[in-house]
PDB file of C-alpha atoms in Angstrom:
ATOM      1  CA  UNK A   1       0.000   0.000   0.000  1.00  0.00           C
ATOM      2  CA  UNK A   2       2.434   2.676   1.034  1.00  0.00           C
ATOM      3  CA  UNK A   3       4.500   1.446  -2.433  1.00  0.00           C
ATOM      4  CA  UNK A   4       2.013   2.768  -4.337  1.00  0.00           C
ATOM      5  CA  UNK A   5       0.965   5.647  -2.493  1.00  0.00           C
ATOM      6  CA  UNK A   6       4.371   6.948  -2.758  1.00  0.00           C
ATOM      7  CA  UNK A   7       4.324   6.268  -6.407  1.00  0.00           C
ATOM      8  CA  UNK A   8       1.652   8.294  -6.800  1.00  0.00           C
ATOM      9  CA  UNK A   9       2.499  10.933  -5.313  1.00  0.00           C
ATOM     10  CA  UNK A  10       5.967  10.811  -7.001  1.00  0.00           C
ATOM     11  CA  UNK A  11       4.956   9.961 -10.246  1.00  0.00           C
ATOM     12  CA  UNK A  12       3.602  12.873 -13.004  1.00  0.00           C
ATOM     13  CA  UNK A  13       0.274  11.587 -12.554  1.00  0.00           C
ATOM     14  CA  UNK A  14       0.265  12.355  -8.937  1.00  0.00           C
ATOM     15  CA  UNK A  15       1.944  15.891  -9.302  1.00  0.00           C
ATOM     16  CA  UNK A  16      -1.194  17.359 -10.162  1.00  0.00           C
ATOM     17  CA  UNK A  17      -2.940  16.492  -7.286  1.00  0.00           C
ATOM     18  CA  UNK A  18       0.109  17.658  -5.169  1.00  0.00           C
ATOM     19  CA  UNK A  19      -0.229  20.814  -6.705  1.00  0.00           C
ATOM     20  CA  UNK A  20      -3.992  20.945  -6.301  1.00  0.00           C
ATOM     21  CA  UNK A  21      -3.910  20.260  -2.639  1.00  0.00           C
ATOM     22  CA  UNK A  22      -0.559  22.376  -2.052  1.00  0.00           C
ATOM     23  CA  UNK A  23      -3.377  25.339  -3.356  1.00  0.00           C
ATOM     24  CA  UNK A  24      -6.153  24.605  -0.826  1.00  0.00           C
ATOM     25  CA  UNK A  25      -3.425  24.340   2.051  1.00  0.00           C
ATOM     26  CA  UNK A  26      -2.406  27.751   0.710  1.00  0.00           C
ATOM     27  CA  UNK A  27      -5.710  29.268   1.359  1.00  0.00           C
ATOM     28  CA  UNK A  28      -5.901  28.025   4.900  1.00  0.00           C
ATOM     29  CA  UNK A  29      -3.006  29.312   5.522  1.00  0.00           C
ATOM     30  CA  UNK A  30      -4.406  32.765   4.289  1.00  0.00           C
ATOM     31  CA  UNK A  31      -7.493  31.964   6.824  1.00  0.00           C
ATOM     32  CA  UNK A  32      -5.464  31.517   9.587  1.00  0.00           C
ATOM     33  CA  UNK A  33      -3.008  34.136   9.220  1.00  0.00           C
ATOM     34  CA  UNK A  34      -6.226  36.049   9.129  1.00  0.00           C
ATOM     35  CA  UNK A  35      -7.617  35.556  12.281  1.00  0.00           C
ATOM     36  CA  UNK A  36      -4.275  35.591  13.660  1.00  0.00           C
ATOM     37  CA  UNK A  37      -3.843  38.854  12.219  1.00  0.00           C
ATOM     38  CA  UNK A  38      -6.959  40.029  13.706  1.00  0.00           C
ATOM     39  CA  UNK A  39      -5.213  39.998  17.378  1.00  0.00           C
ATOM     40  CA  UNK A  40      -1.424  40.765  16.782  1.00  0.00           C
ATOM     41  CA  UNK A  41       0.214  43.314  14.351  1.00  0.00           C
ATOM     42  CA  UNK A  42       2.370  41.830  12.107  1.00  0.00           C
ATOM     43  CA  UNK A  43       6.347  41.994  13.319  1.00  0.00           C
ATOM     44  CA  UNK A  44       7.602  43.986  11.389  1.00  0.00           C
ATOM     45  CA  UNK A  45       8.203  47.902  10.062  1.00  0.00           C
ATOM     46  CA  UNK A  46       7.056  49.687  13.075  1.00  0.00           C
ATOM     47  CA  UNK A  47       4.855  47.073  14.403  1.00  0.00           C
ATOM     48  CA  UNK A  48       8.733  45.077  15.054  1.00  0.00           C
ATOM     49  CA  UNK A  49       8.983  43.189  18.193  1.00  0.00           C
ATOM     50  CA  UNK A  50      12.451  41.254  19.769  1.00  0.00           C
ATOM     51  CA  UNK A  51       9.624  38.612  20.845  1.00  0.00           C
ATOM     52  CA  UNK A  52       9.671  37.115  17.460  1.00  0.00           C
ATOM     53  CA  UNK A  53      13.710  36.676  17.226  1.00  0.00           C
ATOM     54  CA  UNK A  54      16.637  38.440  16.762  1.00  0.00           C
ATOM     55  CA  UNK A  55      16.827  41.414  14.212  1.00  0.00           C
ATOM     56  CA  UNK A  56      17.764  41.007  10.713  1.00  0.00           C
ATOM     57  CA  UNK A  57      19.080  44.036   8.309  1.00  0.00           C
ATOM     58  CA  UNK A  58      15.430  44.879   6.098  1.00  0.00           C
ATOM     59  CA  UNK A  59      17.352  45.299   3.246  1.00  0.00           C
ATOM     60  CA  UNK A  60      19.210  42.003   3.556  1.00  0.00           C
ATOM     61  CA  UNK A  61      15.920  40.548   5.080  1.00  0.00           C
ATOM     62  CA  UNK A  62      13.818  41.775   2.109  1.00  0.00           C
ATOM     63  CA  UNK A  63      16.122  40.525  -0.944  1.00  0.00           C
ATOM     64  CA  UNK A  64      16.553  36.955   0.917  1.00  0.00           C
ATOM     65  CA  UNK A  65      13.328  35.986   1.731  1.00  0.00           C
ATOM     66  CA  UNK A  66      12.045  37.268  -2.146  1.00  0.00           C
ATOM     67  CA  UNK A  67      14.227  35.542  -3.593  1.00  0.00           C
ATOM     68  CA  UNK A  68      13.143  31.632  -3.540  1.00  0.00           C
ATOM     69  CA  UNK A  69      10.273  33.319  -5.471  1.00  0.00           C
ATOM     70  CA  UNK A  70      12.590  34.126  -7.911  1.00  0.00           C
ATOM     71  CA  UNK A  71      15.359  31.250  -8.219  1.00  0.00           C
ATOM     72  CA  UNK A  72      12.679  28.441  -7.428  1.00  0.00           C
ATOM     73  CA  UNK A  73      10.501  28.908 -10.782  1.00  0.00           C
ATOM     74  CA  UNK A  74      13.748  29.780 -12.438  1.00  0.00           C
ATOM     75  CA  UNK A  75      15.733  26.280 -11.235  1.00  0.00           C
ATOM     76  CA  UNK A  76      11.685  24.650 -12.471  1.00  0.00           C
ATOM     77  CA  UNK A  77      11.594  26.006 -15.965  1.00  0.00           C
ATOM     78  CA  UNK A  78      15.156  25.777 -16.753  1.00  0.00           C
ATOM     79  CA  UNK A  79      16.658  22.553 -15.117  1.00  0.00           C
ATOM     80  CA  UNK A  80      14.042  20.149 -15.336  1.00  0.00           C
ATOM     81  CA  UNK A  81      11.894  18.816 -18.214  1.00  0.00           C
ATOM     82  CA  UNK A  82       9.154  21.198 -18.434  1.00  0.00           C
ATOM     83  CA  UNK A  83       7.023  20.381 -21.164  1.00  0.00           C
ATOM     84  CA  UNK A  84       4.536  23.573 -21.597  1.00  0.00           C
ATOM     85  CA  UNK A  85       8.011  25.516 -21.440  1.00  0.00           C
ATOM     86  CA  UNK A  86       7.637  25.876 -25.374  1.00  0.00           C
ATOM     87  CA  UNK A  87       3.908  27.200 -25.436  1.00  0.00           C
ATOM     88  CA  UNK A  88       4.046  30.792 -25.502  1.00  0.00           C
ATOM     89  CA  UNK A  89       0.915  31.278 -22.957  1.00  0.00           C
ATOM     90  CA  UNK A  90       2.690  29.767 -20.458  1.00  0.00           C
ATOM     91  CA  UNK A  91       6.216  31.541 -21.191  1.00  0.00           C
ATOM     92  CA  UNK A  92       3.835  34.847 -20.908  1.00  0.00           C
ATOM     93  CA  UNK A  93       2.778  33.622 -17.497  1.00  0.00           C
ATOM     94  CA  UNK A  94       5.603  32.874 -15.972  1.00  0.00           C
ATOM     95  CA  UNK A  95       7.198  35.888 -16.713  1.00  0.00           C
ATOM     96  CA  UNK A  96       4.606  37.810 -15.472  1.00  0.00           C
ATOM     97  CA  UNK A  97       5.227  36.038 -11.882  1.00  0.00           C
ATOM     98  CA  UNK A  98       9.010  36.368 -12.295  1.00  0.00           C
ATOM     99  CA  UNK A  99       8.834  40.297 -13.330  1.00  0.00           C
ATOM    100  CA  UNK A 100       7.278  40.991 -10.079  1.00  0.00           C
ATOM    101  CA  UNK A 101       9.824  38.827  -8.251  1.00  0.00           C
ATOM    102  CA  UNK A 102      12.771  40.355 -10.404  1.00  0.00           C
ATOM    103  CA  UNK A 103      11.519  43.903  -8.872  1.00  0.00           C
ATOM    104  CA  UNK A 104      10.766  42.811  -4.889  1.00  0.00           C
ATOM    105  CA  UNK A 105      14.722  40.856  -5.262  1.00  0.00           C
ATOM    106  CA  UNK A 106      16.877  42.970  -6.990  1.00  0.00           C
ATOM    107  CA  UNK A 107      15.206  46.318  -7.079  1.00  0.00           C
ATOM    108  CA  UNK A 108      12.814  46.625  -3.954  1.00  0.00           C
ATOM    109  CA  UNK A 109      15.652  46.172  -1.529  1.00  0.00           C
ATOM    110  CA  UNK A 110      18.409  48.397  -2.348  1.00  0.00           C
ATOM    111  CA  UNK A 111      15.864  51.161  -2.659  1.00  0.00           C
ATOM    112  CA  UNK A 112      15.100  50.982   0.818  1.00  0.00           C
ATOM    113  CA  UNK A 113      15.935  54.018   3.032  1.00  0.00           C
ATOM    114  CA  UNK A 114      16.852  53.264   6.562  1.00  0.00           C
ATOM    115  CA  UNK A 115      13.969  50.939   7.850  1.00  0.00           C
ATOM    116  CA  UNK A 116      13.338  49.073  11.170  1.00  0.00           C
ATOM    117  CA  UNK A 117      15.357  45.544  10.831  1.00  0.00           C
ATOM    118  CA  UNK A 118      12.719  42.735  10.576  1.00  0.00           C
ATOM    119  CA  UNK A 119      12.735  40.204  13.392  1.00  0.00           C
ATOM    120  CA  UNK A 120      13.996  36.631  12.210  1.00  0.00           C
ATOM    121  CA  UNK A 121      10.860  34.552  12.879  1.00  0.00           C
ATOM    122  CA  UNK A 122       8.907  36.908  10.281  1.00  0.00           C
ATOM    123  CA  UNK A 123      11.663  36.778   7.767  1.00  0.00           C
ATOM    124  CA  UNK A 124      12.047  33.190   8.096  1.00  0.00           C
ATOM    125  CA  UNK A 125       7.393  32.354   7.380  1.00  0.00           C
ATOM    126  CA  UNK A 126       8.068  34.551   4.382  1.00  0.00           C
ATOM    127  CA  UNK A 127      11.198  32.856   3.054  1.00  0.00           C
ATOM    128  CA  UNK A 128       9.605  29.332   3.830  1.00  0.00           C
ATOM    129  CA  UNK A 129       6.398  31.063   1.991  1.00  0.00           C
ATOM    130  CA  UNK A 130       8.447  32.340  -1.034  1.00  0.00           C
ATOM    131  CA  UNK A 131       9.827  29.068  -1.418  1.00  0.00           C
ATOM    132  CA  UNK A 132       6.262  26.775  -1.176  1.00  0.00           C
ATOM    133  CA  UNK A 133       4.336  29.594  -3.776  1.00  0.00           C
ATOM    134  CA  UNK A 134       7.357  29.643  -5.968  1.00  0.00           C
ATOM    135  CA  UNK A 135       7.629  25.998  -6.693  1.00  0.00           C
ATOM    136  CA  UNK A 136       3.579  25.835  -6.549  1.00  0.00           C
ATOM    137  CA  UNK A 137       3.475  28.280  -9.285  1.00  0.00           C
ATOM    138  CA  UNK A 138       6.091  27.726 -11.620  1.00  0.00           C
ATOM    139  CA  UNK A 139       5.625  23.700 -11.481  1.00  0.00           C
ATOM    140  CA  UNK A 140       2.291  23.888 -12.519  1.00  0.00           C
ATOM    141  CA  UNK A 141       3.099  26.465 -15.497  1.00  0.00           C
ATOM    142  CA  UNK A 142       5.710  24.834 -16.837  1.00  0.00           C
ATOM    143  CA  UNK A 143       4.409  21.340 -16.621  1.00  0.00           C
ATOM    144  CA  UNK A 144       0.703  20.611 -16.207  1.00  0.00           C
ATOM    145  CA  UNK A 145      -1.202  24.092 -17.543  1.00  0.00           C
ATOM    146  CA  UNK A 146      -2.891  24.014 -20.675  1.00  0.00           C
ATOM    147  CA  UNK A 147      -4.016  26.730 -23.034  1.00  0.00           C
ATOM    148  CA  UNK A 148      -5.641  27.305 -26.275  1.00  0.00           C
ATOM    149  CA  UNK A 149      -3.480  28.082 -28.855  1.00  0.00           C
ATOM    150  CA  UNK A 150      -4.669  31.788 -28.923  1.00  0.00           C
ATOM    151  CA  UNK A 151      -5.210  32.466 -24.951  1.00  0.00           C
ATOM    152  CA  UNK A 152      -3.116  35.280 -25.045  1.00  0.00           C
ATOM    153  CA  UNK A 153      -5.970  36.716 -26.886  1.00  0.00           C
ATOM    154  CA  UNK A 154      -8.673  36.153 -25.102  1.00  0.00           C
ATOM    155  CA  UNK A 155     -10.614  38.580 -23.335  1.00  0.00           C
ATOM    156  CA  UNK A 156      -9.735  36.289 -19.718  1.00  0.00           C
ATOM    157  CA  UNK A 157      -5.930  37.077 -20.473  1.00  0.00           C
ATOM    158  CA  UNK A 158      -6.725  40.079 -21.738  1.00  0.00           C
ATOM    159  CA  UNK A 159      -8.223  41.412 -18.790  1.00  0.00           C
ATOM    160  CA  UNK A 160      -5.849  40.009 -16.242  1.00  0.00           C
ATOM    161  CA  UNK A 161      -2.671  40.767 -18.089  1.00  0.00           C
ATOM    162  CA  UNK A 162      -4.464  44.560 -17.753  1.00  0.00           C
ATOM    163  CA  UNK A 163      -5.421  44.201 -14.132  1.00  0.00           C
ATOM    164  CA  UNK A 164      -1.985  42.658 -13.365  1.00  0.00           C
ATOM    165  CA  UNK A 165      -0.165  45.353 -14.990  1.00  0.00           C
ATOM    166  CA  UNK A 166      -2.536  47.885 -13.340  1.00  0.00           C
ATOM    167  CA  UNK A 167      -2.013  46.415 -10.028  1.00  0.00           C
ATOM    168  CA  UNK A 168       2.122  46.203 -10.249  1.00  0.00           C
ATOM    169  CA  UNK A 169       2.195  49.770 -11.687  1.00  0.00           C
ATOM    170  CA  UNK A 170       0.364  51.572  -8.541  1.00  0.00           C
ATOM    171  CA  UNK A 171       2.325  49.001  -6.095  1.00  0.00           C
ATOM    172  CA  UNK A 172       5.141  50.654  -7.341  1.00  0.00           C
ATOM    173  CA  UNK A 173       4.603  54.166  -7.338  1.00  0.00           C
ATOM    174  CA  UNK A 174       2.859  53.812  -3.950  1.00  0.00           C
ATOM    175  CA  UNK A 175       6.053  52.002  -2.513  1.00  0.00           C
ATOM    176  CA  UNK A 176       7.976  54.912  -4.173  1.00  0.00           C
ATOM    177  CA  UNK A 177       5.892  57.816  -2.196  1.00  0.00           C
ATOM    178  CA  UNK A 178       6.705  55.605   1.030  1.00  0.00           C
ATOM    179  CA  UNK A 179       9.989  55.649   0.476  1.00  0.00           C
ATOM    180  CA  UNK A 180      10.188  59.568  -0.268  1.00  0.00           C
ATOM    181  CA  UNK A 181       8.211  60.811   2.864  1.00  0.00           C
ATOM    182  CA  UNK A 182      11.183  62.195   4.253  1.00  0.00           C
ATOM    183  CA  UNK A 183      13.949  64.075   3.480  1.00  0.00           C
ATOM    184  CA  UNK A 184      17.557  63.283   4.162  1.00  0.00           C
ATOM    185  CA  UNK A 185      18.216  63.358   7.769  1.00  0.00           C
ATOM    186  CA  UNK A 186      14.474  63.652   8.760  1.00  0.00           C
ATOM    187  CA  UNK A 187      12.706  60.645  11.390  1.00  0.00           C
ATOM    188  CA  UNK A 188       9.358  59.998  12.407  1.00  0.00           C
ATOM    189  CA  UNK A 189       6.263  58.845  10.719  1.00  0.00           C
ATOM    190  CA  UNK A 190       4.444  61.609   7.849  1.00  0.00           C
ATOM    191  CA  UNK A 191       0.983  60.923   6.103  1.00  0.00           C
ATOM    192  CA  UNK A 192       1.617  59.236   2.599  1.00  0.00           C
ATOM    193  CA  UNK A 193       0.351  61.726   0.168  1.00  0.00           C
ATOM    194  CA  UNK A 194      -0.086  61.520  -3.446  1.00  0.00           C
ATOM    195  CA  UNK A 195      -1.525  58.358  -5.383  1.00  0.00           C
ATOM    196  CA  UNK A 196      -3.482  55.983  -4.017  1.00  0.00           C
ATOM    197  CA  UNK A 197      -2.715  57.128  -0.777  1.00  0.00           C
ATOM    198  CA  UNK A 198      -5.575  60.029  -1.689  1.00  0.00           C
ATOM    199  CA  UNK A 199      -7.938  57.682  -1.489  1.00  0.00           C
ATOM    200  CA  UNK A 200      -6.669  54.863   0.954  1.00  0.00           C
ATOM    201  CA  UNK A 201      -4.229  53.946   3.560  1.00  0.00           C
ATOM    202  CA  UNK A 202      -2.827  50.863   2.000  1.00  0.00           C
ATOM    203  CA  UNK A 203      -2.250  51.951  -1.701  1.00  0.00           C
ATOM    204  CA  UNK A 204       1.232  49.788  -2.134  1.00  0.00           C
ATOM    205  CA  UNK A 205      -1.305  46.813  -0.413  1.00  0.00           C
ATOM    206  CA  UNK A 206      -4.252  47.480  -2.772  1.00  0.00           C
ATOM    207  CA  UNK A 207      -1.968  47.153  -5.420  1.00  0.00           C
ATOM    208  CA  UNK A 208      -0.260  43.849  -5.077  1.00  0.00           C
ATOM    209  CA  UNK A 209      -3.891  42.166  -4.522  1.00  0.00           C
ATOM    210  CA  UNK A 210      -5.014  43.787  -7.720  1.00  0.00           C
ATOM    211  CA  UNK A 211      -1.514  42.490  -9.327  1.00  0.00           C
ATOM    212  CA  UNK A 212      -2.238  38.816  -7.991  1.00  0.00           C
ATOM    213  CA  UNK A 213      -5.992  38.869  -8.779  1.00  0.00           C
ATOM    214  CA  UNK A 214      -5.056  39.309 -12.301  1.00  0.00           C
ATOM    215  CA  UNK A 215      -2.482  37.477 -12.485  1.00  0.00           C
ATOM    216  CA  UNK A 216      -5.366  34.335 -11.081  1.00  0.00           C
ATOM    217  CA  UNK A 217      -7.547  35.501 -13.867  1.00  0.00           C
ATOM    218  CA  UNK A 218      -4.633  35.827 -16.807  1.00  0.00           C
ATOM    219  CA  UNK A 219      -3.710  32.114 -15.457  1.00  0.00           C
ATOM    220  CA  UNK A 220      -7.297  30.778 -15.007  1.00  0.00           C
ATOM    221  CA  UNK A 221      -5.780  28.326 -12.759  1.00  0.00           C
ATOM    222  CA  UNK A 222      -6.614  27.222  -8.995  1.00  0.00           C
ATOM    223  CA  UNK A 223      -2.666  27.764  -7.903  1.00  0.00           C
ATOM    224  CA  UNK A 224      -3.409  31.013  -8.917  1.00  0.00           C
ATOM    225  CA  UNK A 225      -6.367  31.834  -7.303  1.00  0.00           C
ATOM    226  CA  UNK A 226      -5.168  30.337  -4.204  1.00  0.00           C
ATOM    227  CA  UNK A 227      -2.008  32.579  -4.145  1.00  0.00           C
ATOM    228  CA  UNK A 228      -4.594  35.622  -4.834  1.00  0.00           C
ATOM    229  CA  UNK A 229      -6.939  34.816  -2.011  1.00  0.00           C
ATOM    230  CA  UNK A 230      -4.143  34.499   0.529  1.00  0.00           C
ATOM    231  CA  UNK A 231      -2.293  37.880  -0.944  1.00  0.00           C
ATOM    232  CA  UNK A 232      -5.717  39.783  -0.362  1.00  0.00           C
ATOM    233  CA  UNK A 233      -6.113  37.811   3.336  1.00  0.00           C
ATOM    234  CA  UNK A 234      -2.951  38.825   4.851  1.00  0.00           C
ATOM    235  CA  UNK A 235      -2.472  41.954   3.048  1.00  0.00           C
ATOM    236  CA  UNK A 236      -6.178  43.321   3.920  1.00  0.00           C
ATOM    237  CA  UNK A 237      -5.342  43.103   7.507  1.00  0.00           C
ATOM    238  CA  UNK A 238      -2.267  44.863   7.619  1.00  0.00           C
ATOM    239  CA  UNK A 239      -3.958  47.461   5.386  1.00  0.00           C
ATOM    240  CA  UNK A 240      -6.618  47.584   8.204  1.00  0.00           C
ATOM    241  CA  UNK A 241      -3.931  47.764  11.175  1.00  0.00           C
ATOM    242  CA  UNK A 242      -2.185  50.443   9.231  1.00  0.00           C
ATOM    243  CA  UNK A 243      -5.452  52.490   8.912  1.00  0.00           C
ATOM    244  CA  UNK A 244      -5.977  52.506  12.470  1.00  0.00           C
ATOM    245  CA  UNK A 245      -2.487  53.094  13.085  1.00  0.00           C
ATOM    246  CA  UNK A 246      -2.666  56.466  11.367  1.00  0.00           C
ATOM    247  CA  UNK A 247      -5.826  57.255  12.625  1.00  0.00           C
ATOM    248  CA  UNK A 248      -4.384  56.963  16.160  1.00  0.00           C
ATOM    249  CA  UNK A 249      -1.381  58.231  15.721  1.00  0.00           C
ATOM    250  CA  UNK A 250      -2.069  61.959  13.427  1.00  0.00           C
ATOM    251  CA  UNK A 251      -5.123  64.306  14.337  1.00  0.00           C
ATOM    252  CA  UNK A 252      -4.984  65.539  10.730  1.00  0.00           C
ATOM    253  CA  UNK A 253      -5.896  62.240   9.083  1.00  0.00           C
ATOM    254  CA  UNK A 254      -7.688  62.941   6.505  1.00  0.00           C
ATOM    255  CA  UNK A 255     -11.335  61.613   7.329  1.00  0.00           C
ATOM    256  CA  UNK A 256     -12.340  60.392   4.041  1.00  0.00           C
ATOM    257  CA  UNK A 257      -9.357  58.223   3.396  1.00  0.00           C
ATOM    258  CA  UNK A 258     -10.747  54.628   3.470  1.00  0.00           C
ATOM    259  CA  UNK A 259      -8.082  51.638   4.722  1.00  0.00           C
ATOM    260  CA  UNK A 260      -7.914  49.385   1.504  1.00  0.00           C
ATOM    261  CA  UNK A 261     -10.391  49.899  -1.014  1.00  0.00           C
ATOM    262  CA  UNK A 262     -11.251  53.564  -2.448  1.00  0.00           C
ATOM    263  CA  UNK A 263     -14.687  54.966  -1.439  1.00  0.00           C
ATOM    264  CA  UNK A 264     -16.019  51.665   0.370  1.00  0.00           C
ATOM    265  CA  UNK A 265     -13.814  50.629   3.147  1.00  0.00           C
TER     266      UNK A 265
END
């Protein structure tokens, strides 16, 4: 019995069903970080705490924890026998999850400007996390997703190549006004401004979940979807604690400024 059980879940047959159920344990993973989320602020940034380990540099923190999400797909697709490799729907796809990774390794990091260091035990879930999601996603693209000959075309890639691209463009920009809050020599906290940030607290947030969401619909695909769900789980509660943050913490916040999405909440 355990012969073939391991041979199936070895075997390419029994890949997919990894894959499948590597998805759903994704999204309860979102759930729970959730509710845990509901009770204690993530630590890190200014929420940092020496109960969850000893500090490690952000920058250095940032650029290794990214970067399974980078070199994990990459080692996938190149080194092993990836049979959709050739289809260029699924080349599209996978460089639309490695251009975001490309930018949050080798960009993202070295742009940062001072920074609290982040405390080990949170770098080390997202490392562990970069490297699970990385494999998840550029497995299944590479070896088991099928497309139409013209998908690229279609009005479902269509509209999340646009969402996705609309989604990494404002994450951008609003991680750019972050990083430009103060001047050279200046400390404390300011009030983003500019942006998103007119309209709600976590712009650079609202923009990676609109990145991911189309990057679920460009992929029509349930490793997708599950990598969406969790990105809009975890990062709709730190856009929440952020809001209140602010709230609490300037008089002046503007009172129409909603915490994650514009005009609604």
């Amino acid at each position: 019995m355990w012969d073939s059980l391991f041979y199936l879940l070895s075997s390419e047959t029994g890949e997919p069903y990894q894959l499948k159920w590597m998805a759903y344990v994704m999204v309860l993973m979102g759930l729970l970080s959730f509710l845990f989320l509901l009770f204690i602020n993530v630590p890190y940034g200014r929420y940092a705490s020496s109960k969850f380990g000893f500090p490690v540099s952000v920058k250095l923190a940032w650029f290794l924890q990214e970067l399974p999400s980078l070199l994990v797909p990459l080692y996938v697709v190149v080194f092993t026998a990836a049979d959709r490799n050739s289809y260029l729907s699924n080349q599209v796809l996978i460089g639309m999850f490695l251009c975001h990774y490309i930018q949050r390794t080798l960009v993202y990091p070295f742009l940062i400007r001072g920074g609290k260091p982040t405390p080990f035990v949170s770098f080390a879930i997202a490392f562990m996390f970069c490297v699970y999601n990385g494999y998840m996603q550029g497995r299944y693209l590479s070896h088991f997703a099928v497309y139409p000959s013209d998908w690229i075309r279609r009005p479902c890639f269509i509209t999340g190549f646009s969402l996705w691209l609309t989604g990494i463009l404002i994450n951008v920009h609003s991680d750019h006004i972050l990083r430009n809050l103060r001047k050279p020599g200046e400390t404390g906290y300011k009030i983003p401004k500019g942006g998103m940030f007119e309209y709600i607290s976590g712009a650079n947030f609202f923009g990676e979940i609109i990145e991911w969401t189309g990057f679920a619909i460009a992929t029509w695909s349930l490793q997708g979807a599950a990598f969406a769900i969790f990105t809009f789980l975890v990062l709709s509660s730190r856009a929440i604690q952020h809001h209140r943050w602010y709230i609490e913490k300037f008089e002046d916040y503007p009172k129409s400024r909603k915490a994650l999405i514009p005009f609604l909440y």
